Amino acid sequence: MDGLTLKKLLKKADEGGYAIPSFNYSDIWDFMAIVEAAEEEGAPIMIASNPLVVKAIGADCCGAFGTAAMKRAKIPLVHLLDHSFTVEMCEDCINNNYPSVMIDASKYDLETNIKYVNEVMALAKPHNVHVEAEVGKIKGKGIEGDFKGGDFLVQVEDAAELVKRTNVDSLAIGIGSAHGFYQGKPQLNFERLNEVNHAIDTPLVLHGGTGIPREDVQKAIKMGINKVNVGTIIHCTYMNSVRAELNRVGDNAYTLDVMSAVKENIKNVVKEWIRTCMANGKA
Ligand code: 13P
């Protein structure tokens, strides 16, 4: 599996009117649950480690595990470094066989954003690694800190300029989605999504999937979103299930027993999201 395959998967999704879901993992247990769910749904998916996970486990271990899992998976599975804020971490993951990386320099001005994206493109392309960038901002609380309202919305001309000067493979856009849980119903700016989609051919990515109603996700897919990121609901299902299972089993719980119950809960969430993205049966 390499970045060229991902390009084909995203194109196929675009033509087929569905999106490739990308799920954030924290360790091997939710990783395994996500892959098993995708295999049972017959869905092509991406599986992503954010910088906190890469720092905690190491790009070498994440990369080795991801490589083995991609080889073994019965569905197209693409490992991704999500939201790297540094070129160095992208380089580390490229050197450890990640087929795709995201450089998130959206907090900088457009020129600086373009500069960082080009640096990552130069490192990635000799290895056929797929690169995602971000224009506009994803709201909410996340690894990048709190971002509350304000100037989050992607500017169409910024998206077009970044794509023209970097030739980046896919683009996350700020259209009102947020990392973490939403307070109230998320307000996505579909008009802006439509404008960006008409201005550029690059596959578009919706971040902050958790909490966006199914009909809004599907509307966004119809309007040009090709990849949907889901994280918070995976982490929360994981932790809440561990707590519930430990309470049920009591003392002296054995890891494998607890985790097989936990995995079933994570799998159910992943399957729901695969169906929301209409990616079931598309492997
Ligand atoms: P959520 O945590 O809100 O689902 O967003 C995930 C995400 O966008 C990861 O990049």
PDB file of N, CA, C and O in Angstrom, residues 123-173:
ATOM      1  N   LEU A 123       9.974  15.740   0.613  1.00  0.00           N
ATOM      2  CA  LEU A 123      10.394  14.528   1.337  1.00  0.00           C
ATOM      3  C   LEU A 123       9.530  13.325   0.956  1.00  0.00           C
ATOM      4  O   LEU A 123      10.002  12.192   0.913  1.00  0.00           O
ATOM      5  N   ALA A 124       8.251  13.602   0.693  1.00  0.00           N
ATOM      6  CA  ALA A 124       7.281  12.514   0.510  1.00  0.00           C
ATOM      7  C   ALA A 124       7.317  11.891  -0.879  1.00  0.00           C
ATOM      8  O   ALA A 124       7.211  10.667  -1.029  1.00  0.00           O
ATOM      9  N   LYS A 125       7.451  12.731  -1.897  1.00  0.00           N
ATOM     10  CA  LYS A 125       7.243  12.238  -3.263  1.00  0.00           C
ATOM     11  C   LYS A 125       8.230  11.165  -3.720  1.00  0.00           C
ATOM     12  O   LYS A 125       7.812  10.225  -4.395  1.00  0.00           O
ATOM     13  N   PRO A 126       9.526  11.233  -3.338  1.00  0.00           N
ATOM     14  CA  PRO A 126      10.418  10.135  -3.746  1.00  0.00           C
ATOM     15  C   PRO A 126       9.967   8.771  -3.208  1.00  0.00           C
ATOM     16  O   PRO A 126      10.348   7.736  -3.728  1.00  0.00           O
ATOM     17  N   HIS A 127       9.141   8.795  -2.155  1.00  0.00           N
ATOM     18  CA  HIS A 127       8.660   7.530  -1.559  1.00  0.00           C
ATOM     19  C   HIS A 127       7.194   7.254  -1.924  1.00  0.00           C
ATOM     20  O   HIS A 127       6.573   6.376  -1.324  1.00  0.00           O
ATOM     21  N   ASN A 128       6.637   8.048  -2.848  1.00  0.00           N
ATOM     22  CA  ASN A 128       5.219   7.906  -3.207  1.00  0.00           C
ATOM     23  C   ASN A 128       4.283   8.071  -2.009  1.00  0.00           C
ATOM     24  O   ASN A 128       3.247   7.412  -1.917  1.00  0.00           O
ATOM     25  N   VAL A 129       4.686   8.900  -1.065  1.00  0.00           N
ATOM     26  CA  VAL A 129       3.827   9.129   0.110  1.00  0.00           C
ATOM     27  C   VAL A 129       2.818  10.236  -0.213  1.00  0.00           C
ATOM     28  O   VAL A 129       3.159  11.259  -0.801  1.00  0.00           O
ATOM     29  N   HIS A 130       1.560   9.969   0.169  1.00  0.00           N
ATOM     30  CA  HIS A 130       0.456  10.903  -0.067  1.00  0.00           C
ATOM     31  C   HIS A 130       0.492  12.005   1.007  1.00  0.00           C
ATOM     32  O   HIS A 130       0.679  11.714   2.182  1.00  0.00           O
ATOM     33  N   VAL A 131       0.298  13.254   0.600  1.00  0.00           N
ATOM     34  CA  VAL A 131       0.370  14.371   1.557  1.00  0.00           C
ATOM     35  C   VAL A 131      -0.967  15.112   1.627  1.00  0.00           C
ATOM     36  O   VAL A 131      -1.544  15.481   0.607  1.00  0.00           O
ATOM     37  N   GLU A 132      -1.426  15.318   2.870  1.00  0.00           N
ATOM     38  CA  GLU A 132      -2.641  16.118   3.113  1.00  0.00           C
ATOM     39  C   GLU A 132      -2.229  17.430   3.776  1.00  0.00           C
ATOM     40  O   GLU A 132      -1.341  17.435   4.638  1.00  0.00           O
ATOM     41  N   ALA A 133      -2.845  18.523   3.356  1.00  0.00           N
ATOM     42  CA  ALA A 133      -2.595  19.817   3.992  1.00  0.00           C
ATOM     43  C   ALA A 133      -3.917  20.367   4.536  1.00  0.00           C
ATOM     44  O   ALA A 133      -4.967  19.727   4.384  1.00  0.00           O
ATOM     45  N   GLU A 134      -3.850  21.522   5.182  1.00  0.00           N
ATOM     46  CA  GLU A 134      -5.091  22.109   5.719  1.00  0.00           C
ATOM     47  C   GLU A 134      -5.138  23.602   5.428  1.00  0.00           C
ATOM     48  O   GLU A 134      -4.145  24.311   5.612  1.00  0.00           O
ATOM     49  N   VAL A 135      -6.306  24.060   5.007  1.00  0.00           N
ATOM     50  CA  VAL A 135      -6.532  25.493   4.809  1.00  0.00           C
ATOM     51  C   VAL A 135      -7.821  25.869   5.536  1.00  0.00           C
ATOM     52  O   VAL A 135      -8.807  25.134   5.486  1.00  0.00           O
ATOM     53  N   GLY A 136      -7.804  27.027   6.199  1.00  0.00           N
ATOM     54  CA  GLY A 136      -8.888  27.319   7.139  1.00  0.00           C
ATOM     55  C   GLY A 136      -8.557  26.549   8.405  1.00  0.00           C
ATOM     56  O   GLY A 136      -7.482  25.947   8.510  1.00  0.00           O
ATOM     57  N   LYS A 137      -9.459  26.557   9.372  1.00  0.00           N
ATOM     58  CA  LYS A 137      -9.135  25.877  10.640  1.00  0.00           C
ATOM     59  C   LYS A 137     -10.273  24.989  11.103  1.00  0.00           C
ATOM     60  O   LYS A 137     -11.439  25.288  10.863  1.00  0.00           O
ATOM     61  N   ILE A 138      -9.873  23.889  11.768  1.00  0.00           N
ATOM     62  CA  ILE A 138     -10.875  23.017  12.378  1.00  0.00           C
ATOM     63  C   ILE A 138     -11.093  23.550  13.789  1.00  0.00           C
ATOM     64  O   ILE A 138     -10.146  23.704  14.554  1.00  0.00           O
ATOM     65  N   LYS A 139     -12.348  23.799  14.130  1.00  0.00           N
ATOM     66  CA  LYS A 139     -12.627  24.409  15.437  1.00  0.00           C
ATOM     67  C   LYS A 139     -12.522  23.373  16.563  1.00  0.00           C
ATOM     68  O   LYS A 139     -12.194  22.233  16.341  1.00  0.00           O
ATOM     69  N   GLY A 140     -12.853  23.834  17.773  1.00  0.00           N
ATOM     70  CA  GLY A 140     -12.979  22.920  18.897  1.00  0.00           C
ATOM     71  C   GLY A 140     -11.708  22.691  19.663  1.00  0.00           C
ATOM     72  O   GLY A 140     -10.696  23.343  19.448  1.00  0.00           O
ATOM     73  N   LYS A 141     -11.792  21.728  20.572  1.00  0.00           N
ATOM     74  CA  LYS A 141     -10.655  21.419  21.429  1.00  0.00           C
ATOM     75  C   LYS A 141      -9.954  20.213  20.829  1.00  0.00           C
ATOM     76  O   LYS A 141     -10.555  19.206  20.537  1.00  0.00           O
ATOM     77  N   GLY A 142      -8.670  20.316  20.649  1.00  0.00           N
ATOM     78  CA  GLY A 142      -7.955  19.186  20.070  1.00  0.00           C
ATOM     79  C   GLY A 142      -6.507  19.258  20.433  1.00  0.00           C
ATOM     80  O   GLY A 142      -6.094  20.065  21.268  1.00  0.00           O
ATOM     81  N   ILE A 143      -5.715  18.440  19.775  1.00  0.00           N
ATOM     82  CA  ILE A 143      -4.297  18.411  20.073  1.00  0.00           C
ATOM     83  C   ILE A 143      -3.645  19.755  19.771  1.00  0.00           C
ATOM     84  O   ILE A 143      -2.610  20.079  20.291  1.00  0.00           O
ATOM     85  N   GLU A 144      -4.295  20.532  18.902  1.00  0.00           N
ATOM     86  CA  GLU A 144      -3.726  21.836  18.575  1.00  0.00           C
ATOM     87  C   GLU A 144      -4.220  22.927  19.517  1.00  0.00           C
ATOM     88  O   GLU A 144      -3.971  24.108  19.300  1.00  0.00           O
ATOM     89  N   GLY A 145      -4.952  22.541  20.562  1.00  0.00           N
ATOM     90  CA  GLY A 145      -5.432  23.514  21.540  1.00  0.00           C
ATOM     91  C   GLY A 145      -6.836  23.982  21.195  1.00  0.00           C
ATOM     92  O   GLY A 145      -7.443  23.516  20.245  1.00  0.00           O
ATOM     93  N   ASP A 146      -7.338  24.914  21.997  1.00  0.00           N
ATOM     94  CA  ASP A 146      -8.694  25.416  21.778  1.00  0.00           C
ATOM     95  C   ASP A 146      -8.726  26.342  20.591  1.00  0.00           C
ATOM     96  O   ASP A 146      -7.883  27.201  20.444  1.00  0.00           O
ATOM     97  N   PHE A 147      -9.716  26.168  19.758  1.00  0.00           N
ATOM     98  CA  PHE A 147      -9.920  27.153  18.699  1.00  0.00           C
ATOM     99  C   PHE A 147     -11.399  27.482  18.684  1.00  0.00           C
ATOM    100  O   PHE A 147     -12.225  26.652  18.286  1.00  0.00           O
ATOM    101  N   LYS A 148     -11.724  28.650  19.140  1.00  0.00           N
ATOM    102  CA  LYS A 148     -13.138  28.993  19.304  1.00  0.00           C
ATOM    103  C   LYS A 148     -13.554  30.026  18.256  1.00  0.00           C
ATOM    104  O   LYS A 148     -13.125  31.169  18.300  1.00  0.00           O
ATOM    105  N   GLY A 149     -14.388  29.608  17.319  1.00  0.00           N
ATOM    106  CA  GLY A 149     -14.977  30.546  16.364  1.00  0.00           C
ATOM    107  C   GLY A 149     -13.956  31.374  15.629  1.00  0.00           C
ATOM    108  O   GLY A 149     -12.851  30.920  15.357  1.00  0.00           O
ATOM    109  N   GLY A 150     -14.314  32.595  15.283  1.00  0.00           N
ATOM    110  CA  GLY A 150     -13.370  33.485  14.618  1.00  0.00           C
ATOM    111  C   GLY A 150     -13.141  33.097  13.170  1.00  0.00           C
ATOM    112  O   GLY A 150     -14.036  32.618  12.488  1.00  0.00           O
ATOM    113  N   ASP A 151     -11.924  33.272  12.742  1.00  0.00           N
ATOM    114  CA  ASP A 151     -11.595  33.172  11.334  1.00  0.00           C
ATOM    115  C   ASP A 151     -11.242  31.735  10.948  1.00  0.00           C
ATOM    116  O   ASP A 151     -10.132  31.436  10.546  1.00  0.00           O
ATOM    117  N   PHE A 152     -12.204  30.841  11.059  1.00  0.00           N
ATOM    118  CA  PHE A 152     -11.926  29.430  10.779  1.00  0.00           C
ATOM    119  C   PHE A 152     -12.190  29.058   9.333  1.00  0.00           C
ATOM    120  O   PHE A 152     -11.658  28.081   8.826  1.00  0.00           O
ATOM    121  N   LEU A 153     -13.041  29.842   8.675  1.00  0.00           N
ATOM    122  CA  LEU A 153     -13.556  29.446   7.371  1.00  0.00           C
ATOM    123  C   LEU A 153     -12.479  29.492   6.284  1.00  0.00           C
ATOM    124  O   LEU A 153     -11.742  30.477   6.175  1.00  0.00           O
ATOM    125  N   VAL A 154     -12.398  28.417   5.490  1.00  0.00           N
ATOM    126  CA  VAL A 154     -11.446  28.382   4.381  1.00  0.00           C
ATOM    127  C   VAL A 154     -11.799  29.475   3.356  1.00  0.00           C
ATOM    128  O   VAL A 154     -12.969  29.689   3.051  1.00  0.00           O
ATOM    129  N   GLN A 155     -10.766  30.164   2.878  1.00  0.00           N
ATOM    130  CA  GLN A 155     -10.963  31.116   1.782  1.00  0.00           C
ATOM    131  C   GLN A 155     -10.709  30.367   0.470  1.00  0.00           C
ATOM    132  O   GLN A 155      -9.674  29.700   0.327  1.00  0.00           O
ATOM    133  N   VAL A 156     -11.616  30.508  -0.467  1.00  0.00           N
ATOM    134  CA  VAL A 156     -11.517  29.743  -1.718  1.00  0.00           C
ATOM    135  C   VAL A 156     -10.195  30.039  -2.428  1.00  0.00           C
ATOM    136  O   VAL A 156      -9.504  29.129  -2.906  1.00  0.00           O
ATOM    137  N   GLU A 157      -9.837  31.315  -2.451  1.00  0.00           N
ATOM    138  CA  GLU A 157      -8.598  31.676  -3.177  1.00  0.00           C
ATOM    139  C   GLU A 157      -7.351  31.124  -2.472  1.00  0.00           C
ATOM    140  O   GLU A 157      -6.359  30.784  -3.131  1.00  0.00           O
ATOM    141  N   ASP A 158      -7.406  30.994  -1.138  1.00  0.00           N
ATOM    142  CA  ASP A 158      -6.278  30.398  -0.409  1.00  0.00           C
ATOM    143  C   ASP A 158      -6.130  28.913  -0.771  1.00  0.00           C
ATOM    144  O   ASP A 158      -5.020  28.420  -0.994  1.00  0.00           O
ATOM    145  N   ALA A 159      -7.260  28.213  -0.808  1.00  0.00           N
ATOM    146  CA  ALA A 159      -7.229  26.788  -1.163  1.00  0.00           C
ATOM    147  C   ALA A 159      -6.656  26.626  -2.572  1.00  0.00           C
ATOM    148  O   ALA A 159      -5.785  25.779  -2.812  1.00  0.00           O
ATOM    149  N   ALA A 160      -7.131  27.457  -3.500  1.00  0.00           N
ATOM    150  CA  ALA A 160      -6.681  27.359  -4.897  1.00  0.00           C
ATOM    151  C   ALA A 160      -5.189  27.681  -5.013  1.00  0.00           C
ATOM    152  O   ALA A 160      -4.443  26.997  -5.728  1.00  0.00           O
ATOM    153  N   GLU A 161      -4.756  28.692  -4.272  1.00  0.00           N
ATOM    154  CA  GLU A 161      -3.346  29.103  -4.326  1.00  0.00           C
ATOM    155  C   GLU A 161      -2.432  28.007  -3.745  1.00  0.00           C
ATOM    156  O   GLU A 161      -1.398  27.681  -4.326  1.00  0.00           O
ATOM    157  N   LEU A 162      -2.843  27.463  -2.602  1.00  0.00           N
ATOM    158  CA  LEU A 162      -2.016  26.412  -1.984  1.00  0.00           C
ATOM    159  C   LEU A 162      -1.905  25.191  -2.896  1.00  0.00           C
ATOM    160  O   LEU A 162      -0.819  24.643  -3.094  1.00  0.00           O
ATOM    161  N   VAL A 163      -3.019  24.804  -3.481  1.00  0.00           N
ATOM    162  CA  VAL A 163      -3.003  23.631  -4.378  1.00  0.00           C
ATOM    163  C   VAL A 163      -2.129  23.912  -5.599  1.00  0.00           C
ATOM    164  O   VAL A 163      -1.323  23.067  -6.009  1.00  0.00           O
ATOM    165  N   LYS A 164      -2.271  25.108  -6.166  1.00  0.00           N
ATOM    166  CA  LYS A 164      -1.500  25.453  -7.372  1.00  0.00           C
ATOM    167  C   LYS A 164       0.003  25.427  -7.088  1.00  0.00           C
ATOM    168  O   LYS A 164       0.793  24.932  -7.883  1.00  0.00           O
ATOM    169  N   ARG A 165       0.397  25.921  -5.916  1.00  0.00           N
ATOM    170  CA  ARG A 165       1.839  26.055  -5.647  1.00  0.00           C
ATOM    171  C   ARG A 165       2.462  24.861  -4.921  1.00  0.00           C
ATOM    172  O   ARG A 165       3.675  24.831  -4.710  1.00  0.00           O
ATOM    173  N   THR A 166       1.648  23.896  -4.527  1.00  0.00           N
ATOM    174  CA  THR A 166       2.215  22.717  -3.858  1.00  0.00           C
ATOM    175  C   THR A 166       1.879  21.410  -4.580  1.00  0.00           C
ATOM    176  O   THR A 166       2.577  20.417  -4.394  1.00  0.00           O
ATOM    177  N   ASN A 167       0.758  21.417  -5.312  1.00  0.00           N
ATOM    178  CA  ASN A 167       0.263  20.176  -5.925  1.00  0.00           C
ATOM    179  C   ASN A 167       0.001  19.102  -4.858  1.00  0.00           C
ATOM    180  O   ASN A 167       0.198  17.902  -5.093  1.00  0.00           O
ATOM    181  N   VAL A 168      -0.430  19.548  -3.688  1.00  0.00           N
ATOM    182  CA  VAL A 168      -0.677  18.632  -2.569  1.00  0.00           C
ATOM    183  C   VAL A 168      -1.767  17.625  -2.954  1.00  0.00           C
ATOM    184  O   VAL A 168      -2.615  17.921  -3.818  1.00  0.00           O
ATOM    185  N   ASP A 169      -1.736  16.430  -2.313  1.00  0.00           N
ATOM    186  CA  ASP A 169      -2.620  15.340  -2.758  1.00  0.00           C
ATOM    187  C   ASP A 169      -4.047  15.450  -2.235  1.00  0.00           C
ATOM    188  O   ASP A 169      -4.981  14.996  -2.878  1.00  0.00           O
ATOM    189  N   SER A 170      -4.218  15.962  -1.025  1.00  0.00           N
ATOM    190  CA  SER A 170      -5.577  16.166  -0.518  1.00  0.00           C
ATOM    191  C   SER A 170      -5.575  17.342   0.464  1.00  0.00           C
ATOM    192  O   SER A 170      -4.515  17.733   0.975  1.00  0.00           O
ATOM    193  N   LEU A 171      -6.766  17.880   0.684  1.00  0.00           N
ATOM    194  CA  LEU A 171      -6.842  19.130   1.428  1.00  0.00           C
ATOM    195  C   LEU A 171      -7.975  19.108   2.456  1.00  0.00           C
ATOM    196  O   LEU A 171      -9.145  18.925   2.098  1.00  0.00           O
ATOM    197  N   ALA A 172      -7.592  19.294   3.746  1.00  0.00           N
ATOM    198  CA  ALA A 172      -8.594  19.469   4.802  1.00  0.00           C
ATOM    199  C   ALA A 172      -9.018  20.935   4.782  1.00  0.00           C
ATOM    200  O   ALA A 172      -8.175  21.825   4.642  1.00  0.00           O
ATOM    201  N   ILE A 173     -10.325  21.158   4.904  1.00  0.00           N
ATOM    202  CA  ILE A 173     -10.803  22.551   4.828  1.00  0.00           C
ATOM    203  C   ILE A 173     -11.653  22.899   6.052  1.00  0.00           C
ATOM    204  O   ILE A 173     -12.402  22.071   6.557  1.00  0.00           O
TER     205      ILE A 173
END
